[in-house]
mmCIF file of C-alpha atoms and ligand atoms in Angstrom:
data_model
loop_
_atom_site.group_PDB
_atom_site.id
_atom_site.type_symbol
_atom_site.label_atom_id
_atom_site.label_comp_id
_atom_site.label_asym_id
_atom_site.label_seq_id
_atom_site.Cartn_x
_atom_site.Cartn_y
_atom_site.Cartn_z
ATOM 1 C CA MET Q 230 -0.156 0.042 0.028
ATOM 2 C CA ALA Q 231 1.751 3.047 -1.359
ATOM 3 C CA ASN Q 232 -0.071 5.510 0.618
ATOM 4 C CA GLU Q 233 0.045 3.996 4.047
ATOM 5 C CA ILE Q 234 1.851 6.213 6.492
ATOM 6 C CA GLU Q 235 4.690 4.461 8.251
ATOM 7 C CA HIS Q 236 5.817 5.227 11.701
ATOM 8 C CA VAL Q 237 9.666 4.990 12.460
ATOM 9 C CA HIS Q 238 11.635 5.705 15.734
ATOM 10 C CA CYS Q 239 14.745 7.023 13.876
ATOM 11 C CA LEU Q 240 14.915 8.226 10.197
ATOM 12 C CA ILE Q 241 18.360 8.817 8.773
ATOM 13 C CA ILE Q 242 18.487 10.662 5.564
ATOM 14 C CA GLY Q 243 21.702 10.385 3.652
ATOM 15 C CA SER Q 244 24.481 7.526 3.219
ATOM 16 C CA GLY Q 245 27.715 9.072 3.632
ATOM 17 C CA PRO Q 246 30.033 8.497 6.704
ATOM 18 C CA ALA Q 247 27.711 10.677 8.913
ATOM 19 C CA GLY Q 248 24.632 8.801 8.005
ATOM 20 C CA TYR Q 249 26.188 5.189 8.349
ATOM 21 C CA THR Q 250 27.773 6.009 11.588
ATOM 22 C CA ALA Q 251 24.635 7.419 13.080
ATOM 23 C CA ALA Q 252 22.932 4.188 11.820
ATOM 24 C CA ILE Q 253 25.565 1.990 13.579
ATOM 25 C CA TYR Q 254 24.971 3.840 16.906
ATOM 26 C CA ALA Q 255 21.247 4.070 16.491
ATOM 27 C CA ALA Q 256 20.941 0.444 15.643
ATOM 28 C CA ARG Q 257 23.034 -0.790 18.589
ATOM 29 C CA ALA Q 258 20.749 1.325 20.808
ATOM 30 C CA ASN Q 259 17.729 -0.597 19.397
ATOM 31 C CA MET Q 260 16.300 2.356 17.787
ATOM 32 C CA LYS Q 261 15.573 0.378 14.775
ATOM 33 C CA PRO Q 262 16.802 3.055 12.272
ATOM 34 C CA VAL Q 263 15.788 3.284 8.687
ATOM 35 C CA LEU Q 264 18.234 4.947 6.296
ATOM 36 C CA TYR Q 265 17.448 6.458 3.054
ATOM 37 C CA GLU Q 266 20.475 6.499 0.800
ATOM 38 C CA GLY Q 267 19.557 9.366 -1.582
ATOM 39 C CA MET Q 268 20.833 10.022 -5.129
ATOM 40 C CA GLN Q 269 24.414 9.158 -4.386
ATOM 41 C CA PRO Q 270 24.559 6.148 -2.375
ATOM 42 C CA GLY Q 271 27.656 6.099 -0.133
ATOM 43 C CA GLY Q 272 27.846 9.972 -0.580
ATOM 44 C CA GLN Q 273 30.799 11.987 -1.710
ATOM 45 C CA LEU Q 274 33.452 9.453 -0.517
ATOM 46 C CA THR Q 275 32.394 7.193 -3.353
ATOM 47 C CA THR Q 276 33.933 9.691 -5.596
ATOM 48 C CA THR Q 277 37.211 9.678 -3.808
ATOM 49 C CA ASN Q 278 40.103 7.644 -4.643
ATOM 50 C CA GLU Q 279 42.464 6.746 -1.776
ATOM 51 C CA VAL Q 280 41.427 7.782 1.811
ATOM 52 C CA GLU Q 281 44.710 7.983 3.665
ATOM 53 C CA ASN Q 282 43.666 9.941 6.689
ATOM 54 C CA PHE Q 283 40.874 7.884 8.151
ATOM 55 C CA PRO Q 284 42.251 6.466 11.512
ATOM 56 C CA GLY Q 285 42.455 2.733 11.602
ATOM 57 C CA TYR Q 286 43.512 2.238 7.921
ATOM 58 C CA PRO Q 287 47.397 2.294 7.911
ATOM 59 C CA ASP Q 288 47.685 1.434 4.359
ATOM 60 C CA GLY Q 289 44.681 3.612 3.155
ATOM 61 C CA VAL Q 290 41.373 2.417 1.713
ATOM 62 C CA THR Q 291 39.487 3.576 -1.260
ATOM 63 C CA GLY Q 292 36.355 5.833 -0.702
ATOM 64 C CA PRO Q 293 33.849 3.244 -2.314
ATOM 65 C CA GLU Q 294 35.419 0.369 -0.344
ATOM 66 C CA MET Q 295 35.102 2.291 2.926
ATOM 67 C CA MET Q 296 31.477 2.991 2.176
ATOM 68 C CA MET Q 297 30.670 -0.553 1.463
ATOM 69 C CA GLN Q 298 32.199 -1.446 4.847
ATOM 70 C CA LEU Q 299 30.297 1.240 6.655
ATOM 71 C CA LYS Q 300 27.088 -0.067 4.912
ATOM 72 C CA ALA Q 301 27.742 -3.606 5.847
ATOM 73 C CA GLN Q 302 28.512 -2.606 9.572
ATOM 74 C CA ALA Q 303 25.141 -0.644 9.755
ATOM 75 C CA GLU Q 304 23.264 -3.591 8.337
ATOM 76 C CA ARG Q 305 24.974 -5.920 10.657
ATOM 77 C CA PHE Q 306 23.043 -4.344 13.539
ATOM 78 C CA GLU Q 307 19.792 -4.332 11.441
ATOM 79 C CA THR Q 308 19.738 -0.853 10.115
ATOM 80 C CA GLU Q 309 17.167 -0.844 7.300
ATOM 81 C CA VAL Q 310 19.064 0.674 4.339
ATOM 82 C CA ARG Q 311 16.495 1.813 1.643
ATOM 83 C CA SER Q 312 16.938 3.415 -1.860
ATOM 84 C CA GLY Q 313 14.826 6.594 -2.071
ATOM 85 C CA TRP Q 314 14.900 10.231 -2.244
ATOM 86 C CA ILE Q 315 13.508 12.542 0.576
ATOM 87 C CA THR Q 316 11.439 15.012 -1.451
ATOM 88 C CA LYS Q 317 9.616 16.887 1.169
ATOM 89 C CA VAL Q 318 9.777 17.374 4.973
ATOM 90 C CA ASP Q 319 7.172 18.933 7.521
ATOM 91 C CA PHE Q 320 8.725 19.606 10.879
ATOM 92 C CA THR Q 321 5.905 21.891 12.116
ATOM 93 C CA ASN Q 322 3.838 19.251 14.028
ATOM 94 C CA GLY Q 323 5.832 18.990 17.410
ATOM 95 C CA GLY Q 324 7.091 15.563 17.892
ATOM 96 C CA LYS Q 325 5.612 14.031 14.716
ATOM 97 C CA HIS Q 326 8.226 14.639 12.030
ATOM 98 C CA LYS Q 327 6.740 14.216 8.632
ATOM 99 C CA VAL Q 328 8.866 13.092 5.797
ATOM 100 C CA TRP Q 329 7.881 12.201 2.071
ATOM 101 C CA VAL Q 330 9.946 9.712 0.040
ATOM 102 C CA ASP Q 331 9.803 10.013 -3.768
ATOM 103 C CA ASN Q 332 6.712 12.463 -3.479
ATOM 104 C CA GLU Q 333 4.710 9.361 -2.549
ATOM 105 C CA LYS Q 334 5.431 7.349 0.639
ATOM 106 C CA GLU Q 335 4.849 9.510 3.838
ATOM 107 C CA ILE Q 336 6.820 8.538 7.060
ATOM 108 C CA HIS Q 337 6.267 9.893 10.622
ATOM 109 C CA ALA Q 338 9.388 9.773 12.404
ATOM 110 C CA ASP Q 339 9.981 10.352 16.114
ATOM 111 C CA THR Q 340 13.574 11.369 15.526
ATOM 112 C CA VAL Q 341 15.247 12.561 12.092
ATOM 113 C CA ILE Q 342 18.848 12.562 11.517
ATOM 114 C CA ILE Q 343 19.920 14.762 8.676
ATOM 115 C CA SER Q 344 23.221 13.410 6.896
ATOM 116 C CA THR Q 345 22.537 14.820 3.397
ATOM 117 C CA GLY Q 346 26.066 16.127 2.840
ATOM 118 C CA ALA Q 347 27.082 18.643 0.171
ATOM 119 C CA SER Q 348 27.280 18.595 -3.749
ATOM 120 C CA ALA Q 349 29.971 19.843 -6.098
ATOM 121 C CA LYS Q 350 29.488 23.488 -7.514
ATOM 122 C CA TYR Q 351 29.915 24.311 -11.147
ATOM 123 C CA LEU Q 352 30.808 27.563 -12.886
ATOM 124 C CA GLY Q 353 27.149 27.993 -14.445
ATOM 125 C CA LEU Q 354 28.405 28.632 -17.973
ATOM 126 C CA PRO Q 355 25.847 27.412 -20.538
ATOM 127 C CA SER Q 356 28.516 25.740 -22.476
ATOM 128 C CA GLU Q 357 29.593 23.963 -19.344
ATOM 129 C CA GLN Q 358 26.064 23.014 -18.455
ATOM 130 C CA LYS Q 359 25.521 21.691 -22.099
ATOM 131 C CA TYR Q 360 28.574 19.169 -22.106
ATOM 132 C CA LEU Q 361 27.721 18.270 -18.515
ATOM 133 C CA GLU Q 362 24.312 17.142 -19.454
ATOM 134 C CA MET Q 363 25.393 15.546 -22.671
ATOM 135 C CA GLY Q 364 27.889 13.604 -20.640
ATOM 136 C CA GLY Q 365 30.523 14.740 -23.107
ATOM 137 C CA GLY Q 366 33.609 15.899 -21.107
ATOM 138 C CA VAL Q 367 32.580 18.074 -18.181
ATOM 139 C CA SER Q 368 32.944 16.608 -14.845
ATOM 140 C CA ALA Q 369 33.256 17.574 -11.156
ATOM 141 C CA CYS Q 370 34.925 14.336 -10.092
ATOM 142 C CA ALA Q 371 38.295 13.560 -11.549
ATOM 143 C CA VAL Q 372 38.588 10.315 -9.542
ATOM 144 C CA CYS Q 373 35.243 9.187 -11.070
ATOM 145 C CA ASP Q 374 35.791 10.346 -14.694
ATOM 146 C CA GLY Q 375 39.526 10.767 -15.079
ATOM 147 C CA PHE Q 376 40.003 7.394 -16.664
ATOM 148 C CA PHE Q 377 38.049 8.379 -19.668
ATOM 149 C CA TYR Q 378 40.732 11.009 -20.514
ATOM 150 C CA LYS Q 379 43.505 8.617 -20.229
ATOM 151 C CA GLY Q 380 46.596 9.789 -22.431
ATOM 152 C CA GLN Q 381 44.620 13.121 -23.321
ATOM 153 C CA GLU Q 382 44.712 16.655 -22.265
ATOM 154 C CA THR Q 383 42.584 18.103 -19.496
ATOM 155 C CA VAL Q 384 41.756 21.345 -17.802
ATOM 156 C CA ILE Q 385 40.758 21.649 -14.333
ATOM 157 C CA VAL Q 386 39.222 24.876 -12.588
ATOM 158 C CA GLY Q 387 40.002 25.677 -8.993
ATOM 159 C CA ALA Q 388 42.615 26.506 -6.417
ATOM 160 C CA GLY Q 389 41.569 24.716 -3.310
ATOM 161 C CA ASP Q 390 42.820 21.321 -1.943
ATOM 162 C CA SER Q 391 40.238 19.513 -3.970
ATOM 163 C CA ALA Q 392 41.463 21.136 -7.284
ATOM 164 C CA CYS Q 393 45.017 20.378 -6.277
ATOM 165 C CA GLU Q 394 44.258 16.743 -5.349
ATOM 166 C CA GLU Q 395 42.299 16.269 -8.483
ATOM 167 C CA ALA Q 396 44.983 17.861 -10.623
ATOM 168 C CA HIS Q 397 47.540 15.562 -9.159
ATOM 169 C CA TYR Q 398 45.301 12.619 -9.713
ATOM 170 C CA LEU Q 399 44.656 13.642 -13.400
ATOM 171 C CA SER Q 400 48.428 14.220 -14.052
ATOM 172 C CA LYS Q 401 49.064 10.450 -13.456
ATOM 173 C CA ILE Q 402 46.510 9.565 -16.251
ATOM 174 C CA CYS Q 403 46.612 12.559 -18.611
ATOM 175 C CA THR Q 404 49.349 13.812 -20.867
ATOM 176 C CA LYS Q 405 48.853 17.315 -19.654
ATOM 177 C CA VAL Q 406 46.712 19.055 -17.101
ATOM 178 C CA THR Q 407 46.136 22.896 -17.173
ATOM 179 C CA MET Q 408 45.061 24.337 -14.036
ATOM 180 C CA LEU Q 409 42.986 27.582 -14.047
ATOM 181 C CA VAL Q 410 43.300 29.742 -10.952
ATOM 182 C CA ARG Q 411 41.411 32.789 -10.787
ATOM 183 C CA ARG Q 412 43.499 34.744 -8.460
ATOM 184 C CA ASP Q 413 47.242 35.015 -8.194
ATOM 185 C CA VAL Q 414 47.418 32.541 -5.305
ATOM 186 C CA PHE Q 415 46.239 29.213 -4.325
ATOM 187 C CA ARG Q 416 43.613 28.694 -1.565
ATOM 188 C CA ALA Q 417 44.842 25.230 -1.019
ATOM 189 C CA SER Q 418 47.210 24.223 1.832
ATOM 190 C CA LYS Q 419 50.960 24.772 1.185
ATOM 191 C CA ILE Q 420 51.798 21.057 0.895
ATOM 192 C CA MET Q 421 48.934 20.411 -1.580
ATOM 193 C CA ALA Q 422 49.922 23.592 -3.728
ATOM 194 C CA GLU Q 423 53.564 22.524 -3.711
ATOM 195 C CA ARG Q 424 52.871 19.086 -5.012
ATOM 196 C CA VAL Q 425 50.891 20.471 -7.916
ATOM 197 C CA LYS Q 426 53.595 22.919 -8.790
ATOM 198 C CA LYS Q 427 56.215 20.430 -8.591
ATOM 199 C CA THR Q 428 54.418 18.102 -11.060
ATOM 200 C CA PRO Q 429 55.903 18.533 -14.565
ATOM 201 C CA ASN Q 430 52.812 17.867 -16.630
ATOM 202 C CA ILE Q 431 50.596 20.242 -14.772
ATOM 203 C CA GLU Q 432 50.505 23.871 -15.910
ATOM 204 C CA ILE Q 433 49.142 26.542 -13.643
ATOM 205 C CA LEU Q 434 47.580 29.602 -15.240
ATOM 206 C CA PHE Q 435 47.086 32.159 -12.543
ATOM 207 C CA ASN Q 436 44.465 35.016 -12.748
ATOM 208 C CA THR Q 437 42.849 32.891 -15.277
ATOM 209 C CA GLU Q 438 38.928 32.365 -15.724
ATOM 210 C CA THR Q 439 36.988 30.240 -18.078
ATOM 211 C CA GLU Q 440 34.902 32.152 -20.728
ATOM 212 C CA GLU Q 441 33.614 29.234 -22.539
ATOM 213 C CA VAL Q 442 33.938 25.352 -22.740
ATOM 214 C CA LEU Q 443 34.428 24.587 -26.454
ATOM 215 C CA GLY Q 444 33.272 21.453 -28.226
ATOM 216 C CA ASN Q 445 31.355 19.697 -30.947
ATOM 217 C CA ASP Q 446 28.734 16.873 -31.271
ATOM 218 C CA MET Q 447 31.294 14.501 -29.762
ATOM 219 C CA GLY Q 448 31.899 16.514 -26.795
ATOM 220 C CA VAL Q 449 34.578 18.944 -25.297
ATOM 221 C CA THR Q 450 37.389 20.020 -27.416
ATOM 222 C CA GLY Q 451 38.777 23.002 -25.430
ATOM 223 C CA ALA Q 452 38.454 25.928 -23.053
ATOM 224 C CA ARG Q 453 38.448 29.448 -23.931
ATOM 225 C CA VAL Q 454 40.180 31.348 -21.121
ATOM 226 C CA LYS Q 455 40.736 34.940 -20.285
ATOM 227 C CA ASN Q 456 43.470 36.468 -18.146
ATOM 228 C CA ASN Q 457 41.686 38.712 -15.798
ATOM 229 C CA LYS Q 458 44.614 41.088 -15.423
ATOM 230 C CA THR Q 459 45.753 41.563 -19.130
ATOM 231 C CA GLY Q 460 42.420 40.786 -20.925
ATOM 232 C CA GLU Q 461 44.188 38.296 -23.114
ATOM 233 C CA THR Q 462 42.074 35.353 -24.151
ATOM 234 C CA LYS Q 463 43.171 31.984 -25.620
ATOM 235 C CA ASP Q 464 41.934 28.570 -26.408
ATOM 236 C CA ILE Q 465 43.442 25.565 -24.510
ATOM 237 C CA PRO Q 466 42.839 22.170 -26.131
ATOM 238 C CA CYS Q 467 41.394 19.632 -23.993
ATOM 239 C CA THR Q 468 38.856 16.706 -24.046
ATOM 240 C CA GLY Q 469 37.997 16.815 -20.260
ATOM 241 C CA PHE Q 470 37.008 19.979 -18.508
ATOM 242 C CA PHE Q 471 37.077 19.354 -14.604
ATOM 243 C CA VAL Q 472 35.508 21.711 -12.184
ATOM 244 C CA ALA Q 473 36.677 21.719 -8.480
ATOM 245 C CA ILE Q 474 35.506 24.945 -7.043
ATOM 246 C CA GLY Q 475 33.807 23.785 -3.640
ATOM 247 C CA HIS Q 476 30.538 22.439 -2.633
ATOM 248 C CA LYS Q 477 26.949 23.348 -1.730
ATOM 249 C CA PRO Q 478 25.021 21.786 1.225
ATOM 250 C CA ASN Q 479 22.286 19.634 0.258
ATOM 251 C CA THR Q 480 19.700 21.457 2.395
ATOM 252 C CA ASP Q 481 17.149 22.767 -0.014
ATOM 253 C CA ILE Q 482 14.190 20.590 1.155
ATOM 254 C CA PHE Q 483 14.831 21.898 4.844
ATOM 255 C CA LYS Q 484 14.495 25.719 3.888
ATOM 256 C CA GLY Q 485 11.653 27.132 5.937
ATOM 257 C CA GLN Q 486 11.611 24.046 8.170
ATOM 258 C CA ILE Q 487 14.754 24.438 10.157
ATOM 259 C CA ASN Q 488 17.387 27.139 10.666
ATOM 260 C CA LEU Q 489 19.885 27.408 7.910
ATOM 261 C CA ASP Q 490 22.902 29.834 7.739
ATOM 262 C CA GLU Q 491 23.215 32.403 4.922
ATOM 263 C CA THR Q 492 24.889 29.895 2.774
ATOM 264 C CA GLY Q 493 22.518 27.020 3.319
ATOM 265 C CA TYR Q 494 24.338 25.016 5.907
ATOM 266 C CA ILE Q 495 22.140 23.674 8.776
ATOM 267 C CA LYS Q 496 22.625 25.753 12.076
ATOM 268 C CA TYR Q 497 23.433 23.907 15.367
ATOM 269 C CA GLU Q 498 20.978 24.987 17.995
ATOM 270 C CA GLU Q 499 23.272 24.156 20.729
ATOM 271 C CA PRO Q 500 27.036 24.227 20.027
ATOM 272 C CA GLY Q 501 28.784 20.866 20.869
ATOM 273 C CA THR Q 502 25.704 18.835 20.075
ATOM 274 C CA SER Q 503 23.909 17.875 16.829
ATOM 275 C CA LYS Q 504 20.662 19.583 17.759
ATOM 276 C CA THR Q 505 18.869 21.626 15.185
ATOM 277 C CA ASN Q 506 16.158 24.129 16.372
ATOM 278 C CA ILE Q 507 13.474 21.591 16.084
ATOM 279 C CA PRO Q 508 13.511 19.124 18.900
ATOM 280 C CA GLY Q 509 13.918 15.529 17.644
ATOM 281 C CA VAL Q 510 15.496 16.585 14.529
ATOM 282 C CA PHE Q 511 19.480 16.340 14.531
ATOM 283 C CA VAL Q 512 22.075 16.924 11.795
ATOM 284 C CA SER Q 513 25.599 15.512 11.110
ATOM 285 C CA GLY Q 514 28.157 15.625 8.456
ATOM 286 C CA ASP Q 515 28.762 18.209 5.743
ATOM 287 C CA ALA Q 516 25.222 19.570 5.598
ATOM 288 C CA ALA Q 517 26.226 21.482 8.805
ATOM 289 C CA ASP Q 518 29.971 21.671 8.358
ATOM 290 C CA LYS Q 519 31.801 24.159 6.131
ATOM 291 C CA ASN Q 520 34.971 24.089 8.065
ATOM 292 C CA TYR Q 521 36.256 20.567 8.371
ATOM 293 C CA ARG Q 522 34.438 18.510 5.778
ATOM 294 C CA GLN Q 523 36.302 15.243 6.475
ATOM 295 C CA ALA Q 524 35.020 11.850 6.573
ATOM 296 C CA ILE Q 525 36.278 11.447 10.102
ATOM 297 C CA THR Q 526 34.492 14.659 11.329
ATOM 298 C CA ALA Q 527 31.360 13.507 9.582
ATOM 299 C CA ALA Q 528 31.408 10.108 11.234
ATOM 300 C CA GLY Q 529 32.141 11.817 14.586
ATOM 301 C CA THR Q 530 29.020 14.064 14.349
ATOM 302 C CA GLY Q 531 27.019 10.987 12.930
ATOM 303 C CA CYS Q 532 27.773 9.242 16.316
ATOM 304 C CA MET Q 533 26.712 12.565 18.204
ATOM 305 C CA ALA Q 534 23.402 12.805 16.240
ATOM 306 C CA ALA Q 535 22.445 9.171 17.164
ATOM 307 C CA LEU Q 536 23.360 9.651 20.886
ATOM 308 C CA ASP Q 537 21.244 12.893 20.984
ATOM 309 C CA ALA Q 538 18.411 11.135 19.144
ATOM 310 C CA GLU Q 539 18.718 8.202 21.767
ATOM 311 C CA ARG Q 540 18.460 10.802 24.648
ATOM 312 C CA TYR Q 541 15.575 12.637 23.049
ATOM 313 C CA LEU Q 542 13.577 9.367 22.545
ATOM 314 C CA ALA Q 543 14.257 8.477 26.194
ATOM 315 C CA SER Q 544 13.175 12.025 27.296
ATOM 316 C CA ILE Q 545 9.700 11.759 25.463
ATOM 317 C CA GLU Q 546 8.947 8.153 26.492
ATOM 318 C CA ASP Q 547 9.427 9.114 30.261
HETATM 319 P P1 NDP X 885 37.462 25.448 -1.332
HETATM 320 O O1 NDP X 885 36.132 26.317 -1.028
HETATM 321 O O2 NDP X 885 38.511 25.385 -0.346
HETATM 322 O O3 NDP X 885 38.026 26.019 -2.577
HETATM 323 C C1 NDP X 885 37.178 26.412 -3.819
HETATM 324 C C2 NDP X 885 38.429 26.941 -4.930
HETATM 325 O O4 NDP X 885 37.483 27.145 -6.124
HETATM 326 C C3 NDP X 885 38.901 28.120 -4.516
HETATM 327 O O5 NDP X 885 40.318 28.264 -4.823
HETATM 328 C C4 NDP X 885 38.076 29.170 -5.415
HETATM 329 O O6 NDP X 885 38.806 30.302 -5.652
HETATM 330 C C5 NDP X 885 37.833 28.474 -6.545
HETATM 331 N N1 NDP X 885 36.550 28.920 -7.141
HETATM 332 C C6 NDP X 885 35.273 29.214 -6.650
HETATM 333 N N2 NDP X 885 34.506 29.539 -7.376
HETATM 334 C C7 NDP X 885 35.135 29.729 -8.652
HETATM 335 C C8 NDP X 885 34.687 30.191 -9.964
HETATM 336 N N3 NDP X 885 33.604 30.536 -10.111
HETATM 337 N N4 NDP X 885 35.797 30.187 -10.907
HETATM 338 C C9 NDP X 885 36.967 29.871 -10.693
HETATM 339 N N5 NDP X 885 37.424 29.326 -9.351
HETATM 340 C C10 NDP X 885 36.472 29.439 -8.324
HETATM 341 O O7 NDP X 885 36.930 24.012 -1.712
HETATM 342 P P2 NDP X 885 37.637 22.681 -1.953
HETATM 343 O O8 NDP X 885 36.556 21.751 -2.329
HETATM 344 O O9 NDP X 885 38.931 22.672 -2.417
HETATM 345 O O10 NDP X 885 37.856 22.333 -0.469
HETATM 346 C C11 NDP X 885 36.734 22.270 0.618
HETATM 347 C C12 NDP X 885 37.342 21.859 2.024
HETATM 348 O O11 NDP X 885 37.916 20.417 2.009
HETATM 349 C C13 NDP X 885 38.493 22.829 2.531
HETATM 350 O O12 NDP X 885 38.288 23.021 3.834
HETATM 351 C C14 NDP X 885 39.619 21.714 2.100
HETATM 352 O O13 NDP X 885 40.745 21.979 2.982
HETATM 353 C C15 NDP X 885 39.069 20.320 2.458
HETATM 354 N N6 NDP X 885 39.867 19.316 1.500
HETATM 355 C C16 NDP X 885 40.859 18.612 2.106
HETATM 356 C C17 NDP X 885 41.508 17.769 1.436
HETATM 357 C C18 NDP X 885 42.580 16.940 2.004
HETATM 358 O O14 NDP X 885 43.066 17.448 3.137
HETATM 359 N N7 NDP X 885 43.000 15.875 1.492
HETATM 360 C C19 NDP X 885 41.120 17.304 0.045
HETATM 361 C C20 NDP X 885 40.140 18.156 -0.464
HETATM 362 C C21 NDP X 885 39.443 18.998 0.267
HETATM 363 P P3 NDP X 885 39.313 31.352 -4.475
HETATM 364 O O15 NDP X 885 40.419 30.736 -3.893
HETATM 365 O O16 NDP X 885 39.615 32.690 -5.570
HETATM 366 O O17 NDP X 885 38.156 31.772 -3.631
#
């Protein structure tokens, strides 16, 4: 019965390290969590290559492998992991938190843990969007798509740690990588920037912005770029155009329902907890974190959210 309302004690939205860690803790506390995976099961880590900084993996682990292990661990304690996209929420009914899945199924949850993460940003140029939609050479994930440009030339936009990491990754696959940095400095940490500067087949163009992604019916053939100091424009040949300019929190469905900051990140009601301004609704991971954005911090806040949810459930059952 598609329209039957389901009641759950603990609903977890999102399947990155935050969501699965919340699930492991909630399941072991017998809260019978139901976790919806969302559009990108496993979250952003599934688009990462080697994770070398998660404690407990002395030899590193790939992002997808780590997410499979986290999922298996959550399921071992009987978390119900479901495919589905949360399309609407209504948190205006006191303790009954209403959530709709795929615009259809309605769930009433005693507690909700939001672990919806963040998504890659794009430049917003019509030509970029055209080739992105066509699947013809624009990507925000070098680790996912770099392989398709093996032995070819690529361009990457951005100057943060992500851009440096991805440029370095591409440099091992591609003959040449041109990095477009809009200012005259990197935002990335010194060590990451230095690694890029030392890589012979990475060319860095400072003060350079993209005017247009060039291409034909087959896909991308180049990028028209402009030096914002001299005004000079030139075309750089490439078959892959990568964008690594940051992320946007996946919180649109919560607008008007819970407190967000000016950039859309969910605000913690009480520092040092996972509480939002709605009792019974908790947040973990990148949906509320614009500073750290690490798998380990996401996992840590997932744990906090499950513990806070457990305490909340105990308080309403008293
Ligand atoms: P950041 O926000 O740190 O950097 C975004 C970069 O994109 C900036 O250099 C910015 O330029 C540039 N940019 C933004 N918009 C545009 C635009 N329209 N055109 C051209 N360039 C643009 O995002 P990251 O994803 O790199 O990193 C996010 C966080 O994750 C950081 O805290 C980072 O340290 C961390 N991280 C850590 C890693 C690690 O330790 N292994 C790996 C990856 C990320 P400008 O500098 O001019 O603003």
